Amino acid sequence: MNRKYRKTVIAGNWKMNKTPSETKEFMTQFKTIMPKGRWCDVALCVPAVCIPAAVRAMRETRVGIGAENVNANPSGAYTGEIAANMLVDAGCKYVIIGHSERRAMGETDADVNAKVLAALEAGLTPIMCCGESLEQREAGITEEWITMQIKLGLQGVSEEKIRKVIIAYEPIWAIGTGRTATPEQAQEVCENIRAVVRKLYSSKNARAISILYGGSMNEKNAYELLAQPDIDGGLIGGASLVPEKFVKIIEAANQPTV
Ligand code: 13P
């Protein structure tokens, strides 16, 4: 982390977990134990049907609610889909884009790019995900792969808007497996992502953007991961479903930075 130049962001990704009633229950508990300090931004990205309950519960707090997906089109005949302006109107501040679980369902880099542009246009903060498979890591092509995902995902994002984008590095082999990347492995990739942003934009922009790590981050390993200079927060799956665990990760972000 580096609080001097950029925001620390602790974001939960609930995936397909919790009903609206369970959302209300979680938020009630979470609010009572949420740290008062403002050392990081806190976001919770929840299933679309849980957004109203989450927004209502968190209205008077500093927790931003987000969605887990968005359609790139502004409106029209896309049965079952949700447009960016609908998320904004529902009270969302964030949207996760290009999670590997969605890429596995067929989402391409071009789709990710269109969604990032649509989210920015509507005023949402996109959390754009990238990450390599175990095969790619073992083949030694992690850096090339991530560089390509970032370049394609950010195509057409202007100099003015790039600072609104949050990038999340999530190695696929670490998601939901309990096998976390080591702080050094995660730092290496996040540092490379910042270098790519530097080349595409500028040093100032690269220094200002928040890069998160995701993949089995929990209350035990968060401190060490967040201590890395280029890891500006976390995108947390399983551990964000339990208020006590999520709070401990927020607390881990309260540490000295460079
Ligand atoms: P886990 O924290 O459950 O490994 O999930 C990570 C993730 O995919 C967050 O987007």
Short mmCIF file of C-alpha atoms and ligand atoms in Angstrom, two decimals:
data_model
loop_
_atom_site.label_atom_id
_atom_site.label_comp_id
_atom_site.label_asym_id
_atom_site.label_seq_id
_atom_site.Cartn_x
_atom_site.Cartn_y
_atom_site.Cartn_z
CA MET A 1 0.00 0.00 0.00
CA ASN A 2 0.99 3.58 -0.37
CA ARG A 3 -1.52 5.89 1.24
CA LYS A 4 0.37 8.99 0.15
CA TYR A 5 -0.41 8.49 -3.51
CA ARG A 6 -3.49 6.28 -3.71
CA LYS A 7 -6.49 4.84 -1.93
CA THR A 8 -6.47 1.54 -0.13
CA VAL A 9 -9.62 -0.41 -1.00
CA ILE A 10 -10.98 -3.46 0.78
CA ALA A 11 -13.75 -4.94 -1.37
CA GLY A 12 -15.90 -8.00 -0.87
CA ASN A 13 -17.19 -10.14 -3.71
CA TRP A 14 -20.09 -12.20 -2.47
CA LYS A 15 -20.43 -14.10 -5.78
CA MET A 16 -23.68 -16.14 -5.78
CA ASN A 17 -24.10 -16.17 -2.02
CA LYS A 18 -26.72 -14.72 0.35
CA THR A 19 -30.37 -13.84 -0.17
CA PRO A 20 -31.75 -10.32 0.38
CA SER A 21 -32.82 -11.34 3.91
CA GLU A 22 -29.36 -12.71 4.67
CA THR A 23 -27.89 -9.48 3.28
CA LYS A 24 -29.90 -7.47 5.78
CA GLU A 25 -28.71 -9.74 8.59
CA PHE A 26 -25.06 -9.44 7.51
CA MET A 27 -25.23 -5.66 7.26
CA THR A 28 -26.80 -5.34 10.71
CA GLN A 29 -23.95 -7.34 12.26
CA PHE A 30 -21.29 -5.70 10.12
CA LYS A 31 -22.41 -2.18 11.08
CA THR A 32 -22.02 -2.89 14.79
CA ILE A 33 -18.39 -4.04 14.46
CA MET A 34 -17.18 -1.94 11.55
CA PRO A 35 -14.00 -0.01 12.44
CA LYS A 36 -14.54 3.73 12.83
CA GLY A 37 -11.17 4.72 11.33
CA ARG A 38 -11.02 5.80 7.70
CA TRP A 39 -7.74 4.27 6.63
CA CYS A 40 -9.32 2.58 3.61
CA ASP A 41 -12.35 2.57 1.37
CA VAL A 42 -14.71 -0.34 1.95
CA ALA A 43 -16.87 -1.88 -0.76
CA LEU A 44 -19.24 -4.81 -0.85
CA CYS A 45 -20.19 -6.22 -4.24
CA VAL A 46 -23.32 -8.31 -3.91
CA PRO A 47 -25.75 -10.27 -6.10
CA ALA A 48 -28.05 -7.94 -8.08
CA VAL A 49 -31.17 -8.83 -6.09
CA CYS A 50 -29.36 -7.98 -2.83
CA ILE A 51 -28.35 -4.48 -3.96
CA PRO A 52 -31.48 -2.68 -2.64
CA ALA A 53 -31.17 -4.31 0.81
CA ALA A 54 -27.43 -3.58 0.95
CA VAL A 55 -27.81 0.05 -0.14
CA ARG A 56 -30.64 0.63 2.34
CA ALA A 57 -28.68 -0.87 5.22
CA MET A 58 -25.47 1.00 4.44
CA ARG A 59 -27.01 4.38 3.58
CA GLU A 60 -25.63 6.24 6.58
CA THR A 61 -22.22 4.54 6.44
CA ARG A 62 -19.12 4.96 4.32
CA VAL A 63 -19.42 1.45 2.83
CA GLY A 64 -19.95 1.56 -0.94
CA ILE A 65 -22.15 -1.09 -2.51
CA GLY A 66 -21.29 -2.64 -5.84
CA ALA A 67 -22.56 -5.11 -8.42
CA GLU A 68 -20.76 -8.19 -9.71
CA ASN A 69 -21.44 -7.64 -13.40
CA VAL A 70 -22.93 -5.12 -15.82
CA ASN A 71 -24.08 -5.17 -19.43
CA ALA A 72 -22.15 -2.86 -21.76
CA ASN A 73 -25.28 -1.61 -23.56
CA PRO A 74 -27.21 1.40 -22.26
CA SER A 75 -30.64 -0.27 -22.65
CA GLY A 76 -32.60 -2.53 -24.96
CA ALA A 77 -33.54 -6.11 -25.71
CA TYR A 78 -31.08 -7.97 -23.48
CA THR A 79 -33.29 -10.18 -21.35
CA GLY A 80 -31.91 -10.75 -17.88
CA GLU A 81 -29.18 -8.14 -18.16
CA ILE A 82 -28.59 -4.96 -16.15
CA ALA A 83 -27.25 -1.67 -17.51
CA ALA A 84 -24.75 0.61 -15.75
CA ASN A 85 -27.21 3.48 -15.23
CA MET A 86 -29.62 1.06 -13.53
CA LEU A 87 -26.90 0.14 -11.05
CA VAL A 88 -26.19 3.80 -10.40
CA ASP A 89 -29.87 4.52 -9.85
CA ALA A 90 -30.07 1.57 -7.45
CA GLY A 91 -27.28 3.15 -5.38
CA CYS A 92 -24.22 1.24 -6.57
CA LYS A 93 -20.79 2.87 -6.58
CA TYR A 94 -18.73 -0.07 -7.82
CA VAL A 95 -18.98 -2.91 -10.29
CA ILE A 96 -16.72 -5.93 -10.67
CA ILE A 97 -15.84 -6.55 -14.32
CA GLY A 98 -14.08 -9.50 -15.93
CA HIS A 99 -13.90 -11.80 -12.93
CA SER A 100 -12.33 -15.11 -13.97
CA GLU A 101 -15.57 -16.90 -13.09
CA ARG A 102 -17.36 -14.77 -15.69
CA ARG A 103 -14.54 -15.15 -18.19
CA ALA A 104 -14.98 -18.91 -17.75
CA MET A 105 -18.63 -18.39 -18.81
CA GLY A 106 -17.42 -16.87 -22.07
CA GLU A 107 -16.67 -13.21 -21.28
CA THR A 108 -13.86 -11.98 -23.55
CA ASP A 109 -11.35 -9.15 -23.17
CA ALA A 110 -13.43 -7.17 -25.67
CA ASP A 111 -16.52 -7.65 -23.48
CA VAL A 112 -14.52 -6.61 -20.42
CA ASN A 113 -13.33 -3.49 -22.23
CA ALA A 114 -16.86 -2.52 -23.35
CA LYS A 115 -18.14 -2.99 -19.80
CA VAL A 116 -15.33 -0.90 -18.29
CA LEU A 117 -16.16 1.93 -20.72
CA ALA A 118 -19.89 1.67 -19.98
CA ALA A 119 -19.29 1.67 -16.21
CA LEU A 120 -17.05 4.75 -16.40
CA GLU A 121 -19.53 6.54 -18.63
CA ALA A 122 -22.27 5.96 -16.04
CA GLY A 123 -20.05 7.13 -13.17
CA LEU A 124 -19.41 3.72 -11.60
CA THR A 125 -15.99 2.65 -10.36
CA PRO A 126 -15.05 -0.48 -12.28
CA ILE A 127 -13.04 -3.14 -10.45
CA MET A 128 -11.43 -4.77 -13.49
CA CYS A 129 -10.09 -8.26 -12.82
CA CYS A 130 -7.18 -10.05 -14.42
CA GLY A 131 -5.33 -13.24 -13.58
CA GLU A 132 -3.47 -16.22 -14.94
CA SER A 133 -4.24 -19.92 -14.73
CA LEU A 134 -1.91 -22.40 -13.09
CA GLU A 135 -0.86 -23.69 -16.53
CA GLN A 136 0.06 -20.17 -17.61
CA ARG A 137 2.06 -19.57 -14.45
CA GLU A 138 3.89 -22.84 -14.85
CA ALA A 139 4.61 -22.05 -18.49
CA GLY A 140 6.21 -18.77 -17.38
CA ILE A 141 3.82 -16.52 -19.31
CA THR A 142 2.10 -14.76 -16.37
CA GLU A 143 3.57 -11.35 -17.15
CA GLU A 144 2.69 -11.43 -20.85
CA TRP A 145 -0.82 -12.70 -20.13
CA ILE A 146 -1.62 -10.07 -17.51
CA THR A 147 -0.10 -7.31 -19.64
CA MET A 148 -2.36 -8.33 -22.51
CA GLN A 149 -5.47 -8.45 -20.30
CA ILE A 150 -4.73 -4.97 -18.95
CA LYS A 151 -4.01 -3.45 -22.35
CA LEU A 152 -7.15 -4.92 -23.92
CA GLY A 153 -9.34 -4.15 -20.92
CA LEU A 154 -8.31 -0.50 -20.80
CA GLN A 155 -8.55 0.27 -24.50
CA GLY A 156 -10.17 3.64 -25.05
CA VAL A 157 -10.11 4.59 -21.37
CA SER A 158 -9.09 8.24 -21.36
CA GLU A 159 -6.29 9.92 -19.45
CA GLU A 160 -8.98 11.65 -17.30
CA LYS A 161 -10.84 8.46 -16.45
CA ILE A 162 -8.02 6.00 -15.75
CA ARG A 163 -7.73 7.02 -12.10
CA LYS A 164 -11.34 5.93 -11.57
CA VAL A 165 -10.44 2.35 -12.52
CA ILE A 166 -9.47 -0.15 -9.83
CA ILE A 167 -7.54 -3.19 -11.05
CA ALA A 168 -7.75 -6.50 -9.21
CA TYR A 169 -5.11 -9.16 -9.71
CA GLU A 170 -6.64 -12.56 -9.02
CA PRO A 171 -4.56 -15.60 -9.93
CA ILE A 172 -7.14 -18.22 -10.92
CA TRP A 173 -5.29 -20.94 -9.02
CA ALA A 174 -5.68 -18.99 -5.79
CA ILE A 175 -9.43 -18.34 -6.01
CA GLY A 176 -11.48 -20.34 -3.55
CA THR A 177 -8.68 -22.85 -3.17
CA GLY A 178 -7.15 -21.72 0.11
CA ARG A 179 -3.89 -21.48 -1.82
CA THR A 180 -2.89 -17.82 -1.65
CA ALA A 181 -0.18 -16.30 -3.80
CA THR A 182 2.80 -15.45 -1.61
CA PRO A 183 3.14 -11.74 -0.87
CA GLU A 184 6.20 -11.72 -3.19
CA GLN A 185 4.34 -13.41 -6.06
CA ALA A 186 1.39 -11.04 -5.71
CA GLN A 187 3.66 -8.00 -5.41
CA GLU A 188 5.60 -8.96 -8.54
CA VAL A 189 2.45 -9.07 -10.68
CA CYS A 190 0.91 -5.93 -9.15
CA GLU A 191 4.17 -4.07 -9.76
CA ASN A 192 4.06 -5.19 -13.38
CA ILE A 193 0.44 -4.03 -13.71
CA ARG A 194 1.48 -0.58 -12.48
CA ALA A 195 4.32 -0.56 -15.00
CA VAL A 196 1.84 -1.34 -17.80
CA VAL A 197 -0.39 1.54 -16.68
CA ARG A 198 2.70 3.77 -16.58
CA LYS A 199 3.52 2.93 -20.18
CA LEU A 200 -0.07 3.34 -21.35
CA TYR A 201 -0.68 6.57 -19.43
CA SER A 202 1.88 8.30 -17.19
CA SER A 203 3.89 7.86 -14.01
CA LYS A 204 1.44 10.09 -12.16
CA ASN A 205 -1.54 8.00 -13.20
CA ALA A 206 0.28 4.74 -12.48
CA ARG A 207 1.14 6.02 -9.01
CA ALA A 208 -2.46 7.06 -8.37
CA ILE A 209 -4.34 3.90 -9.28
CA SER A 210 -5.31 1.25 -6.75
CA ILE A 211 -4.35 -2.34 -7.51
CA LEU A 212 -5.96 -5.04 -5.38
CA TYR A 213 -5.02 -8.64 -4.77
CA GLY A 214 -7.67 -11.37 -4.67
CA GLY A 215 -7.48 -15.12 -4.15
CA SER A 216 -7.97 -16.76 -0.75
CA MET A 217 -7.19 -13.51 1.04
CA ASN A 218 -8.33 -13.87 4.62
CA GLU A 219 -7.98 -12.45 8.12
CA LYS A 220 -4.72 -14.38 8.60
CA ASN A 221 -2.76 -13.50 5.47
CA ALA A 222 -4.14 -10.00 4.75
CA TYR A 223 -1.59 -8.03 6.76
CA GLU A 224 1.41 -9.45 4.93
CA LEU A 225 -0.18 -9.09 1.49
CA LEU A 226 -1.23 -5.51 2.19
CA ALA A 227 2.27 -4.66 3.41
CA GLN A 228 3.54 -4.98 -0.17
CA PRO A 229 4.14 -1.60 -1.82
CA ASP A 230 2.03 -2.26 -4.93
CA ILE A 231 -0.87 -4.11 -3.28
CA ASP A 232 -3.40 -1.41 -2.45
CA GLY A 233 -6.13 -3.60 -1.05
CA GLY A 234 -8.02 -6.81 -1.52
CA LEU A 235 -10.91 -8.33 -3.43
CA ILE A 236 -12.20 -10.89 -1.02
CA GLY A 237 -14.55 -13.78 -1.72
CA GLY A 238 -15.20 -16.32 1.04
CA ALA A 239 -13.91 -14.20 3.91
CA SER A 240 -16.21 -11.29 2.97
CA LEU A 241 -19.26 -13.41 3.80
CA VAL A 242 -18.50 -13.39 7.52
CA PRO A 243 -18.64 -9.94 9.18
CA GLU A 244 -15.91 -10.71 11.76
CA LYS A 245 -13.48 -11.95 9.11
CA PHE A 246 -14.14 -9.06 6.76
CA VAL A 247 -13.63 -6.58 9.60
CA LYS A 248 -10.29 -8.18 10.48
CA ILE A 249 -9.14 -7.68 6.89
CA ILE A 250 -10.20 -4.01 7.05
CA GLU A 251 -8.19 -3.73 10.27
CA ALA A 252 -5.17 -5.31 8.57
CA ALA A 253 -5.18 -2.36 6.16
CA ASN A 254 -4.49 -0.10 9.14
CA GLN A 255 -0.73 -0.40 9.06
CA PRO A 256 2.17 1.93 8.29
CA THR A 257 2.83 2.42 4.57
CA VAL A 258 5.73 3.92 2.66
P1 13P B 1 -11.81 -16.20 -2.46
O1 13P B 1 -11.39 -15.09 -1.53
O2 13P B 1 -12.99 -16.97 -1.96
O3 13P B 1 -10.64 -17.05 -2.87
O4 13P B 1 -12.32 -15.47 -3.81
C1 13P B 1 -11.53 -14.52 -4.38
C2 13P B 1 -12.29 -13.87 -5.46
O5 13P B 1 -12.56 -14.45 -6.49
C3 13P B 1 -12.74 -12.49 -5.23
O6 13P B 1 -13.22 -11.91 -6.40
#
